[in-house]
Coordinates of C-alpha atoms in Angstrom, one line a residue:
M81 CA -55.7 -60.1 8.7
K82 CA -57.0 -56.6 9.3
I83 CA -55.7 -55.3 5.9
G84 CA -57.6 -58.1 4.2
K85 CA -60.9 -57.0 5.8
I86 CA -60.2 -53.4 4.7
T87 CA -59.5 -54.7 1.2
I88 CA -62.7 -56.7 1.0
S89 CA -64.7 -53.9 2.4
L90 CA -63.2 -51.4 -0.1
A91 CA -63.9 -53.7 -3.0
I92 CA -67.5 -54.5 -2.0
I93 CA -68.3 -50.8 -1.4
T94 CA -66.8 -49.8 -4.7
I95 CA -68.6 -52.6 -6.7
I96 CA -71.9 -51.6 -5.0
V97 CA -71.4 -47.9 -5.8
T98 CA -70.4 -48.7 -9.4
Y99 CA -73.3 -51.1 -10.0
W100 CA -75.8 -48.7 -8.5
S101 CA -74.4 -45.8 -10.5
F102 CA -74.4 -47.9 -13.6
L103 CA -78.0 -49.0 -13.1
I104 CA -79.5 -45.6 -12.4
N105 CA -77.5 -44.1 -15.3
Q106 CA -78.8 -46.5 -17.8
Q107 CA -82.3 -45.3 -18.4
P108 CA -83.0 -46.4 -22.0
I109 CA -82.9 -43.6 -24.6
S110 CA -85.0 -44.1 -27.7
D111 CA -83.6 -43.2 -31.0
T112 CA -85.5 -41.0 -33.4
Q113 CA -84.7 -40.4 -37.0
A114 CA -85.2 -37.0 -38.4
N115 CA -85.5 -36.7 -42.2
Q116 CA -84.1 -33.7 -43.9
G117 CA -84.4 -31.5 -40.8
T118 CA -87.9 -32.6 -39.8
L119 CA -88.9 -35.0 -37.0
L120 CA -92.4 -36.2 -36.5
F121 CA -93.5 -37.7 -33.2
S122 CA -96.4 -40.1 -33.8
S123 CA -96.5 -40.7 -30.1
F124 CA -94.6 -39.2 -27.2
D125 CA -94.3 -40.9 -23.8
N126 CA -93.6 -38.4 -21.0
H127 CA -91.6 -41.1 -19.1
D128 CA -89.2 -41.8 -21.9
L129 CA -86.1 -40.1 -23.2
Y130 CA -85.6 -39.5 -26.9
L131 CA -82.4 -38.8 -28.7
L132 CA -83.1 -36.2 -31.5
D133 CA -81.0 -38.1 -34.0
G134 CA -81.1 -38.2 -37.8
E135 CA -80.7 -35.5 -40.3
W136 CA -80.4 -31.9 -39.1
Q137 CA -80.2 -28.8 -41.3
Y138 CA -76.7 -27.5 -41.4
Y139 CA -75.6 -24.0 -42.3
P140 CA -71.8 -23.7 -42.2
G141 CA -70.3 -20.2 -41.6
M142 CA -73.7 -18.7 -40.7
L143 CA -75.4 -17.7 -37.5
A144 CA -79.2 -18.0 -37.2
N145 CA -79.9 -14.3 -38.0
E146 CA -78.1 -14.7 -41.3
I147 CA -80.3 -17.6 -42.5
T148 CA -83.1 -16.6 -45.0
S149 CA -85.8 -18.6 -46.7
S150 CA -83.7 -18.9 -49.8
T151 CA -80.7 -20.3 -47.9
Q152 CA -80.1 -23.9 -48.9
P153 CA -79.0 -26.2 -46.0
F154 CA -76.8 -29.2 -45.9
Y155 CA -78.0 -32.2 -44.0
V156 CA -75.8 -33.9 -41.4
T157 CA -76.1 -36.3 -38.5
F158 CA -74.3 -36.3 -35.1
N159 CA -71.5 -36.8 -34.2
H160 CA -70.6 -34.1 -36.7
E161 CA -67.1 -32.6 -37.1
W162 CA -66.3 -29.6 -39.1
Q163 CA -63.5 -30.2 -41.7
P164 CA -60.8 -27.5 -42.1
E165 CA -60.4 -25.8 -45.4
S166 CA -57.8 -27.4 -47.7
N167 CA -55.3 -24.6 -47.0
Q168 CA -55.9 -24.6 -43.2
S169 CA -55.1 -27.0 -40.4
K170 CA -57.9 -25.8 -38.1
A171 CA -61.7 -25.9 -38.5
H172 CA -62.5 -22.6 -37.0
G173 CA -65.7 -20.6 -37.6
V174 CA -69.4 -20.7 -36.8
A175 CA -72.3 -22.8 -38.0
T176 CA -76.0 -23.3 -37.3
Y177 CA -78.0 -26.5 -37.0
Q178 CA -81.8 -26.7 -37.1
L179 CA -84.4 -29.3 -36.4
F180 CA -88.1 -28.9 -36.9
I181 CA -90.2 -31.1 -34.5
K182 CA -93.9 -31.9 -35.1
G183 CA -96.4 -34.0 -33.2
L184 CA -95.8 -32.5 -29.7
L185 CA -98.7 -31.5 -27.5
P186 CA -99.7 -27.8 -28.0
N187 CA -98.4 -25.2 -25.5
T188 CA -96.7 -27.9 -23.4
Q189 CA -93.4 -27.8 -21.6
Y190 CA -90.6 -30.2 -22.6
G191 CA -87.1 -30.7 -21.3
L192 CA -83.9 -30.8 -23.2
V193 CA -80.5 -32.1 -22.2
M194 CA -77.5 -31.1 -24.2
K195 CA -74.3 -33.1 -23.9
E196 CA -70.8 -31.7 -24.7
V197 CA -70.5 -29.6 -27.8
K198 CA -66.9 -29.0 -28.9
S199 CA -67.0 -25.3 -28.1
A200 CA -69.4 -22.4 -27.5
Y201 CA -73.1 -22.9 -28.4
E202 CA -76.5 -21.4 -27.9
L203 CA -79.7 -23.4 -28.2
T204 CA -83.0 -21.7 -28.9
V205 CA -86.5 -23.2 -29.4
N206 CA -89.1 -21.2 -31.3
G207 CA -86.8 -18.2 -31.0
V208 CA -86.4 -18.4 -27.2
S209 CA -83.0 -19.0 -25.8
I210 CA -83.0 -22.2 -23.7
M211 CA -79.4 -22.8 -22.8
H212 CA -75.9 -21.8 -23.9
N213 CA -72.2 -22.6 -23.3
G214 CA -70.0 -19.5 -23.5
V215 CA -70.7 -16.8 -26.0
V216 CA -71.3 -17.6 -29.7
S217 CA -70.0 -14.8 -32.0
K218 CA -68.0 -14.3 -35.2
D219 CA -66.1 -11.5 -33.3
L220 CA -63.2 -13.1 -31.5
S221 CA -63.3 -10.3 -28.9
E222 CA -66.8 -11.4 -27.9
Y223 CA -66.4 -15.2 -28.4
V224 CA -66.1 -17.2 -25.2
A225 CA -65.4 -21.0 -25.3
K226 CA -67.2 -23.3 -22.9
S227 CA -68.2 -26.9 -23.0
Y228 CA -70.4 -28.7 -20.4
T229 CA -73.6 -30.7 -20.1
D230 CA -76.6 -28.5 -19.6
R231 CA -80.4 -28.7 -19.4
G232 CA -83.3 -26.4 -20.3
I233 CA -87.1 -26.2 -20.7
F234 CA -89.1 -25.0 -23.7
T235 CA -92.8 -24.7 -24.6
S236 CA -94.2 -26.0 -27.9
D237 CA -96.3 -23.6 -30.0
D238 CA -100.1 -23.7 -30.6
D239 CA -99.7 -26.4 -33.2
G240 CA -97.4 -28.6 -31.1
N241 CA -94.3 -27.7 -33.1
A242 CA -90.8 -26.7 -32.0
L243 CA -88.0 -25.3 -34.1
I244 CA -84.7 -26.1 -32.4
T245 CA -81.8 -23.9 -33.5
L246 CA -78.3 -24.7 -32.4
Q247 CA -75.7 -22.0 -33.1
V248 CA -72.1 -23.2 -32.6
A249 CA -68.8 -21.2 -32.7
N250 CA -65.3 -22.6 -32.5
F251 CA -62.1 -20.6 -32.4
T252 CA -60.4 -22.7 -29.8
R253 CA -60.0 -26.3 -30.9
S254 CA -58.6 -27.6 -34.2
L255 CA -62.0 -29.4 -34.9
G256 CA -65.4 -27.8 -34.3
G257 CA -68.8 -29.4 -34.5
V258 CA -71.4 -31.2 -32.3
S259 CA -70.6 -34.4 -30.5
A260 CA -74.1 -35.6 -29.8
A261 CA -77.7 -34.7 -30.5
P262 CA -79.9 -33.2 -27.7
I263 CA -82.2 -35.5 -25.6
I264 CA -85.8 -34.6 -25.2
S265 CA -88.4 -35.7 -22.6
S266 CA -90.8 -34.2 -20.1
P267 CA -89.3 -31.5 -17.9
N268 CA -89.1 -33.8 -14.8
V269 CA -87.6 -36.8 -16.6
A270 CA -85.1 -34.6 -18.5
L271 CA -84.0 -32.9 -15.2
R272 CA -83.8 -36.3 -13.5
Y273 CA -81.6 -37.7 -16.3
F274 CA -79.4 -34.7 -16.1
E275 CA -79.1 -34.9 -12.3
I276 CA -78.4 -38.6 -12.3
S277 CA -75.8 -38.3 -15.0
V278 CA -74.0 -35.6 -13.0
M279 CA -74.5 -37.3 -9.6
S280 CA -73.1 -40.6 -10.9
E281 CA -70.0 -38.8 -12.2
M282 CA -69.5 -37.0 -8.9
I283 CA -69.9 -40.3 -6.9
L284 CA -67.3 -42.0 -9.1
A285 CA -64.9 -39.0 -8.7
S286 CA -65.5 -38.9 -4.9
V287 CA -64.8 -42.6 -4.5
L288 CA -61.5 -42.2 -6.3
L289 CA -60.6 -39.2 -4.2
I290 CA -61.4 -41.1 -1.0
I291 CA -59.2 -44.0 -2.3
A292 CA -56.5 -41.4 -2.9
F293 CA -56.8 -40.0 0.6
F294 CA -56.8 -43.5 2.1
F295 CA -53.6 -44.5 0.3
V296 CA -51.8 -41.3 1.3
I297 CA -52.4 -42.5 4.9
I298 CA -51.2 -46.0 4.0
S299 CA -48.1 -44.6 2.3
E300 CA -47.3 -42.6 5.4
I301 CA -47.8 -45.5 7.8
G302 CA -45.9 -48.1 5.7
K303 CA -43.5 -45.8 3.8
N304 CA -44.8 -47.6 0.7
K305 CA -44.0 -45.9 -2.7
N306 CA -46.7 -47.9 -4.6
A307 CA -49.3 -46.8 -2.1
L308 CA -48.3 -43.2 -2.8
F309 CA -48.4 -43.8 -6.6
I310 CA -51.9 -45.4 -6.4
A311 CA -53.0 -42.4 -4.3
L312 CA -51.7 -40.1 -7.0
F313 CA -53.2 -42.3 -9.8
S314 CA -56.7 -42.3 -8.1
F315 CA -56.5 -38.5 -7.5
L316 CA -55.6 -37.8 -11.1
I317 CA -58.4 -40.1 -12.4
G318 CA -60.9 -38.5 -10.0
V319 CA -59.9 -35.0 -11.2
F320 CA -59.9 -36.2 -14.9
I321 CA -63.6 -37.3 -14.5
V322 CA -64.5 -34.0 -13.1
I323 CA -62.9 -31.9 -15.9
S324 CA -63.6 -34.2 -18.9
G325 CA -67.1 -35.5 -18.3
N326 CA -70.2 -33.4 -17.8
R327 CA -68.1 -30.5 -16.5
V328 CA -71.1 -29.1 -14.5
M329 CA -68.7 -27.1 -12.4
L330 CA -68.5 -24.7 -15.3
I331 CA -72.2 -23.9 -14.8
Y332 CA -71.3 -22.3 -11.5
L333 CA -67.7 -21.2 -12.2
Q334 CA -68.2 -19.3 -15.4
T335 CA -65.0 -17.3 -14.9
I336 CA -62.8 -20.4 -15.5
P337 CA -61.5 -20.3 -19.1
M338 CA -61.8 -23.3 -21.3
M339 CA -58.2 -23.6 -22.5
P340 CA -56.6 -24.5 -19.1
I341 CA -59.3 -27.2 -18.6
I342 CA -58.5 -28.7 -22.0
R343 CA -54.8 -28.7 -21.3
A344 CA -55.3 -30.2 -17.9
Q345 CA -57.4 -32.9 -19.5
Y346 CA -54.5 -33.9 -21.8
S347 CA -51.7 -33.6 -19.2
I348 CA -53.7 -35.6 -16.6
G349 CA -54.7 -38.3 -19.1
Y350 CA -51.2 -38.8 -20.4
A351 CA -49.6 -38.7 -16.9
S352 CA -52.1 -41.3 -15.6
I353 CA -51.4 -43.7 -18.4
L354 CA -47.6 -43.5 -17.7
L355 CA -48.1 -43.6 -14.0
F356 CA -49.6 -47.0 -14.2
G357 CA -46.4 -48.2 -15.9
V358 CA -44.4 -46.9 -12.9
I359 CA -46.8 -48.8 -10.5
A360 CA -46.4 -52.0 -12.6
E361 CA -42.6 -51.6 -12.6
N362 CA -42.6 -51.4 -8.8
F363 CA -44.6 -54.6 -8.5
E364 CA -41.6 -56.5 -10.1
F365 CA -43.7 -58.7 -12.4
I366 CA -40.5 -58.9 -14.4
P367 CA -37.0 -57.9 -13.2
Q368 CA -36.9 -54.2 -12.4
S369 CA -35.1 -52.0 -14.9
R370 CA -33.8 -48.6 -13.8
V371 CA -33.8 -47.6 -17.5
R372 CA -37.5 -48.4 -18.0
K373 CA -38.5 -46.5 -14.8
N374 CA -36.4 -43.5 -15.8
L375 CA -38.0 -43.5 -19.3
L376 CA -41.5 -43.6 -17.7
Y377 CA -40.6 -40.7 -15.3
G378 CA -39.2 -38.8 -18.2
A379 CA -42.1 -39.5 -20.5
M380 CA -44.5 -38.3 -17.7
G381 CA -42.6 -35.0 -17.3
V382 CA -42.4 -34.5 -21.1
S383 CA -46.1 -35.3 -21.7
V384 CA -47.2 -32.8 -19.0
L385 CA -44.9 -30.1 -20.3
F386 CA -46.0 -30.6 -23.9
S387 CA -49.7 -30.6 -22.8
L388 CA -49.1 -27.2 -21.2
I389 CA -47.0 -25.5 -24.0
L390 CA -47.9 -27.0 -27.3
P391 CA -50.4 -25.3 -29.6
L392 CA -53.8 -26.9 -29.1
P393 CA -54.2 -28.1 -32.7
I394 CA -50.9 -30.1 -32.4
L395 CA -52.0 -31.4 -29.0
E396 CA -55.3 -32.6 -30.4
Q397 CA -53.5 -34.2 -33.4
S398 CA -51.3 -36.1 -30.9
L399 CA -54.4 -38.2 -30.0
N400 CA -53.9 -40.3 -33.1
F401 CA -50.3 -41.1 -32.0
M402 CA -51.5 -41.7 -28.4
A403 CA -54.1 -44.2 -29.6
Y404 CA -51.5 -46.4 -31.2
F405 CA -49.1 -45.9 -28.3
L406 CA -51.9 -46.9 -25.9
I407 CA -52.6 -50.1 -27.7
A408 CA -48.9 -51.1 -27.7
Y409 CA -48.7 -50.0 -24.0
I410 CA -51.7 -52.2 -23.0
I411 CA -50.4 -55.2 -24.9
Y412 CA -46.9 -54.8 -23.3
Y413 CA -48.2 -54.6 -19.8
T414 CA -50.8 -57.3 -20.3
I415 CA -47.9 -59.6 -21.3
V416 CA -45.9 -58.3 -18.2
L417 CA -48.9 -59.2 -16.0
L418 CA -49.2 -62.6 -17.5
I419 CA -45.6 -63.3 -16.8
G420 CA -46.1 -62.1 -13.2
Y421 CA -49.2 -64.3 -12.9
R422 CA -47.3 -67.3 -14.2
H423 CA -44.6 -66.7 -11.7
Q424 CA -47.2 -66.2 -9.0
V425 CA -46.0 -62.7 -8.2
L426 CA -48.1 -61.4 -5.3
G427 CA -50.9 -59.2 -6.6
S428 CA -50.6 -59.9 -10.3
S429 CA -54.0 -61.7 -10.5
Y430 CA -55.8 -58.7 -9.1
I431 CA -54.3 -56.2 -11.6
F432 CA -54.7 -58.6 -14.5
F433 CA -58.4 -58.9 -13.7
G434 CA -58.6 -55.1 -13.4
M435 CA -56.9 -54.9 -16.9
I436 CA -59.6 -57.2 -18.3
I437 CA -62.3 -54.9 -16.9
L438 CA -60.6 -51.8 -18.2
G439 CA -60.2 -53.3 -21.7
F440 CA -63.8 -54.5 -21.7
G441 CA -65.0 -51.1 -20.5
T442 CA -62.9 -49.3 -23.2
L443 CA -64.5 -51.5 -26.0
M444 CA -68.0 -50.9 -24.6
N445 CA -67.3 -47.2 -24.3
F446 CA -66.2 -46.7 -28.0
Y447 CA -68.2 -49.3 -29.8
V448 CA -71.4 -50.1 -27.9
F449 CA -72.7 -47.4 -25.5
K450 CA -70.5 -44.6 -26.8
T451 CA -70.6 -42.8 -23.4
H452 CA -67.8 -41.8 -21.1
S453 CA -69.6 -43.2 -18.1
I454 CA -68.9 -46.9 -19.0
L455 CA -65.2 -46.1 -19.3
Y456 CA -65.2 -44.2 -16.0
Y457 CA -66.8 -47.3 -14.2
A458 CA -64.1 -49.5 -15.7
V459 CA -61.3 -47.2 -14.7
L460 CA -62.7 -47.1 -11.1
L461 CA -62.8 -50.9 -10.9
F462 CA -59.4 -51.1 -12.4
T463 CA -58.1 -48.7 -9.8
V464 CA -59.7 -50.7 -7.0
F465 CA -58.3 -54.0 -8.1
T466 CA -54.8 -52.4 -8.4
A467 CA -55.3 -50.8 -5.0
T468 CA -56.4 -54.1 -3.6
S469 CA -53.2 -55.7 -4.9
I470 CA -51.1 -53.0 -3.2
L471 CA -53.1 -53.4 0.1
I472 CA -52.5 -57.2 0.1
R473 CA -48.8 -56.7 -0.5
F474 CA -48.6 -54.0 2.1
G475 CA -50.5 -56.2 4.6
I476 CA -48.3 -59.1 4.2
I477 CA -45.1 -57.0 4.4
R478 CA -46.5 -55.3 7.5
E479 CA -47.4 -58.7 9.1
E480 CA -43.9 -60.0 8.4
K481 CA -42.4 -56.8 9.9
E482 CA -44.6 -57.1 13.0
H483 CA -43.7 -60.8 13.2
L484 CA -40.0 -60.0 13.1
E485 CA -40.4 -57.2 15.7
K486 CA -42.4 -59.6 17.9
A487 CA -39.8 -62.3 17.5
S488 CA -37.0 -59.8 18.5
L489 CA -38.8 -59.1 21.8
H490 CA -40.3 -62.5 22.6
D491 CA -39.0 -65.9 23.6
S492 CA -39.9 -68.3 20.8
L493 CA -40.7 -71.2 23.1
T494 CA -42.8 -69.6 25.9
N495 CA -44.0 -66.5 24.0
V496 CA -43.2 -64.3 27.0
G497 CA -40.6 -61.5 26.7
N498 CA -36.9 -61.8 26.3
R499 CA -34.0 -59.7 27.6
Q500 CA -34.5 -57.1 24.9
M501 CA -38.1 -56.6 26.0
L502 CA -36.9 -56.1 29.6
Y503 CA -34.5 -53.4 28.5
Q504 CA -37.3 -51.8 26.5
W505 CA -39.7 -51.9 29.5
I506 CA -37.0 -50.3 31.7
E507 CA -36.7 -47.4 29.2
T508 CA -40.5 -46.7 29.5
L509 CA -40.6 -46.8 33.3
H510 CA -40.2 -43.0 33.8
D511 CA -43.7 -42.5 32.2
K512 CA -45.3 -45.1 34.4
I513 CA -43.9 -45.1 37.9
E514 CA -45.3 -41.8 39.4
D515 CA -46.0 -42.9 43.0
H516 CA -45.2 -46.6 42.4
F517 CA -42.4 -48.8 43.5
V518 CA -40.6 -51.0 40.9
Y519 CA -39.5 -54.5 41.9
I520 CA -37.4 -57.1 40.0
I521 CA -38.2 -60.7 40.9
F522 CA -35.8 -63.4 39.8
I523 CA -37.4 -66.9 39.5
D524 CA -35.6 -70.2 39.1
L525 CA -37.4 -73.6 38.9
D526 CA -36.8 -76.3 41.4
H527 CA -36.1 -79.9 40.2
F528 CA -36.4 -78.9 36.5
K529 CA -33.2 -80.6 35.6
Q530 CA -34.6 -84.0 36.8
V531 CA -37.6 -83.5 34.5
N532 CA -35.3 -83.0 31.5
D533 CA -33.1 -85.9 32.4
K534 CA -36.0 -88.3 33.1
Y535 CA -38.5 -87.4 30.4
G536 CA -36.5 -85.6 27.8
H537 CA -36.4 -82.1 26.4
R538 CA -39.8 -82.2 24.7
M539 CA -41.4 -82.7 28.1
G540 CA -39.1 -80.0 29.5
D541 CA -40.2 -77.5 26.9
R542 CA -43.9 -78.2 27.5
V543 CA -43.2 -77.6 31.3
L544 CA -41.5 -74.3 30.5
Q545 CA -44.5 -73.2 28.5
I546 CA -47.0 -74.0 31.3
V547 CA -44.7 -72.3 33.9
A548 CA -44.5 -69.1 31.8
Q549 CA -48.3 -69.0 31.5
R550 CA -48.8 -69.5 35.3
I551 CA -46.4 -66.7 36.1
R552 CA -48.2 -64.5 33.5
N553 CA -51.5 -65.2 35.3
T554 CA -50.2 -64.1 38.7
I555 CA -49.1 -60.6 37.8
H556 CA -50.8 -57.4 36.6
K557 CA -51.3 -56.9 32.8
D558 CA -49.0 -53.9 32.9
D559 CA -46.2 -55.9 34.6
L560 CA -43.6 -57.8 32.7
V561 CA -42.5 -61.4 32.6
I562 CA -39.5 -62.6 30.6
R563 CA -37.6 -65.8 30.2
F564 CA -34.1 -64.9 31.2
A565 CA -32.3 -68.1 30.4
G566 CA -33.0 -71.9 30.6
D567 CA -35.5 -72.3 33.5
E568 CA -34.9 -68.8 34.8
F569 CA -37.6 -66.0 34.6
I570 CA -37.7 -62.4 35.6
I571 CA -40.7 -60.4 36.6
G572 CA -40.8 -56.6 36.6
C573 CA -43.7 -55.2 38.5
L574 CA -45.0 -51.9 39.9
V575 CA -46.7 -51.7 43.3
K576 CA -48.1 -48.8 45.2
R577 CA -46.9 -50.1 48.6
S578 CA -43.7 -52.0 49.3
S579 CA -45.7 -54.5 51.3
N580 CA -47.6 -55.5 48.2
I581 CA -44.6 -57.3 46.8
N582 CA -45.0 -60.0 49.5
I583 CA -48.5 -60.6 48.3
I584 CA -47.3 -61.0 44.7
T585 CA -44.4 -63.4 45.6
K586 CA -46.8 -65.5 47.7
R587 CA -49.2 -65.7 44.9
I588 CA -46.5 -66.9 42.5
K589 CA -45.4 -69.6 44.9
D590 CA -49.0 -70.7 45.6
S591 CA -49.6 -71.1 41.9
F592 CA -47.0 -73.8 41.8
S593 CA -48.5 -75.8 44.7
K594 CA -50.5 -77.6 42.2
P595 CA -48.8 -80.1 39.9
I596 CA -48.0 -79.4 36.2
V597 CA -49.8 -82.1 34.1
V598 CA -48.1 -83.1 30.8
D599 CA -49.2 -86.2 28.9
S600 CA -51.1 -87.4 31.9
R601 CA -48.0 -87.1 34.1
A602 CA -48.3 -84.9 37.3
L603 CA -45.0 -83.1 37.9
Y604 CA -44.4 -81.1 41.0
I605 CA -42.2 -78.1 40.2
G606 CA -41.3 -75.6 42.8
V607 CA -39.9 -72.1 42.4
S608 CA -37.2 -70.1 44.2
L609 CA -37.5 -66.3 44.2
G610 CA -35.1 -63.3 44.7
T611 CA -36.7 -59.9 45.0
T612 CA -35.0 -56.5 44.8
I613 CA -36.4 -52.9 44.6
Y614 CA -35.3 -51.0 41.6
H615 CA -34.8 -47.2 41.4
P616 CA -34.7 -46.2 37.7
D617 CA -33.1 -42.9 38.5
H618 CA -29.9 -44.2 39.9
D619 CA -29.8 -48.1 39.8
N620 CA -28.2 -50.1 37.1
I621 CA -30.6 -52.8 35.9
E622 CA -27.8 -55.4 35.6
D623 CA -26.8 -54.9 39.2
I624 CA -30.4 -55.3 40.3
I625 CA -30.7 -58.5 38.3
N626 CA -27.5 -59.9 39.8
R627 CA -28.7 -58.9 43.4
S628 CA -32.1 -60.7 42.8
D629 CA -30.3 -63.7 41.4
A630 CA -28.1 -63.9 44.5
L631 CA -31.2 -63.7 46.8
M632 CA -32.9 -66.4 44.7
Y633 CA -29.9 -68.7 45.3
Q634 CA -29.9 -68.0 49.0
E635 CA -33.6 -69.2 49.1
K636 CA -32.8 -72.3 47.0
K637 CA -29.9 -73.2 49.3
A638 CA -32.1 -72.7 52.4
K639 CA -34.6 -75.2 50.9
Q640 CA -31.8 -77.8 50.3
V641 CA -30.6 -77.4 53.9
A642 CA -34.1 -77.8 55.2

């Protein structure tokens, strides 16, 4: 089955890509623990990555230039979220985080990688700006929100120290703060970590977009709705990874505002979750319900609309509701898949296995690795298993369709054409004849009735199969042979010269000079032929068949007289 080979190839390629991306993206990161805003490196391996974790100095409501020696800091660890004032629903404002690092080599370059911060930030080391997202300012007219993974290089001072200052401003989201601490290493290792992180994400997104393109083609070929839905699902997930992960596109596309990206993130996320429900409904793991499908379509439309028009604070607060909804949603469709699996619904085992991977990846994402990449790999594999299920169903349906089409054009006993194929062949002659002549040869077997009467119909059927194959072997591959009725066959052939038809008829008769051997019995079966030229422009094919039939009977009678 060709579709099976495609499915296996798709699964193998995806698993290899996922496994490779997972491996290269899992360079171990060592934890460090700063104490009251100071971190001492007793040793520093240039080949390792270090997460600058622990207690950072925190100055809420202040930018770096407002901090004085008398300013008393708070101490916080990352992930750190700002809490809104008691009379406000949004945690807007600015803040500064500082970490003093000791134990580095003097006047030596180091690399930093900064993962997503909730809004605009600027990171300086020893007073030198290293990297920034957007513009940090208390003035809303100057403030610009951005959020993407970035990297930078700094140089330690003469004593091997580095003061990292992270200024953050948020006037966009309901919650501000810093999601994760920076990562430090040698410049080459930090840059490699950044590039691998970005490249892995781009590979995952690219594979999903390729899957989407592939299934658009499948949906066009097979007019398959589920193929179109999985194409849309793959496309949405691929786009979601691009706009919700490292977002490195914003490094090069600084003019893109942050708000549309956040809204797109919500709308695509919600729509993708509900779209899976539509796909599951189309699989008919349980009896289809028009009400359920309409509810899913309606929910998709409403979720996208709300993601585009609701105030961002309300949208972000909806995540709590969505978390509970998602748990109930997964439980419901897991039960649906189990029912489908128990009833041996085609494709249910693949999607069920994909759901297990997705659930495992979700748990690993939130409770073990705490990195989006694990969830992305799980989503990719889930998509591939779902796509595989659709491909298998599509392949089987297509094979059944091809089988029915073949059955409608072929004789079931001899596997040569039937009358319908003859009429179809006639319709295509205008594109083939050019300078050829078309002949219709009517063939009837001699003494076939005696074979049936003496040895039975089983023997007769086997004789007809061998006869059909002998006739097929005597004509050109572009010519046609059909079983017309009983022991009667018709050949439609094209020749460049009229005289060539005599060569063909002689070859047919010669092929029956040898006995037909069935079950060790040698049977001598002759043939009688009637041949008539056919002009597609003005001849009626039924008249030509009747004329050839009459000529065949003339030959048969002549044999009987002789």
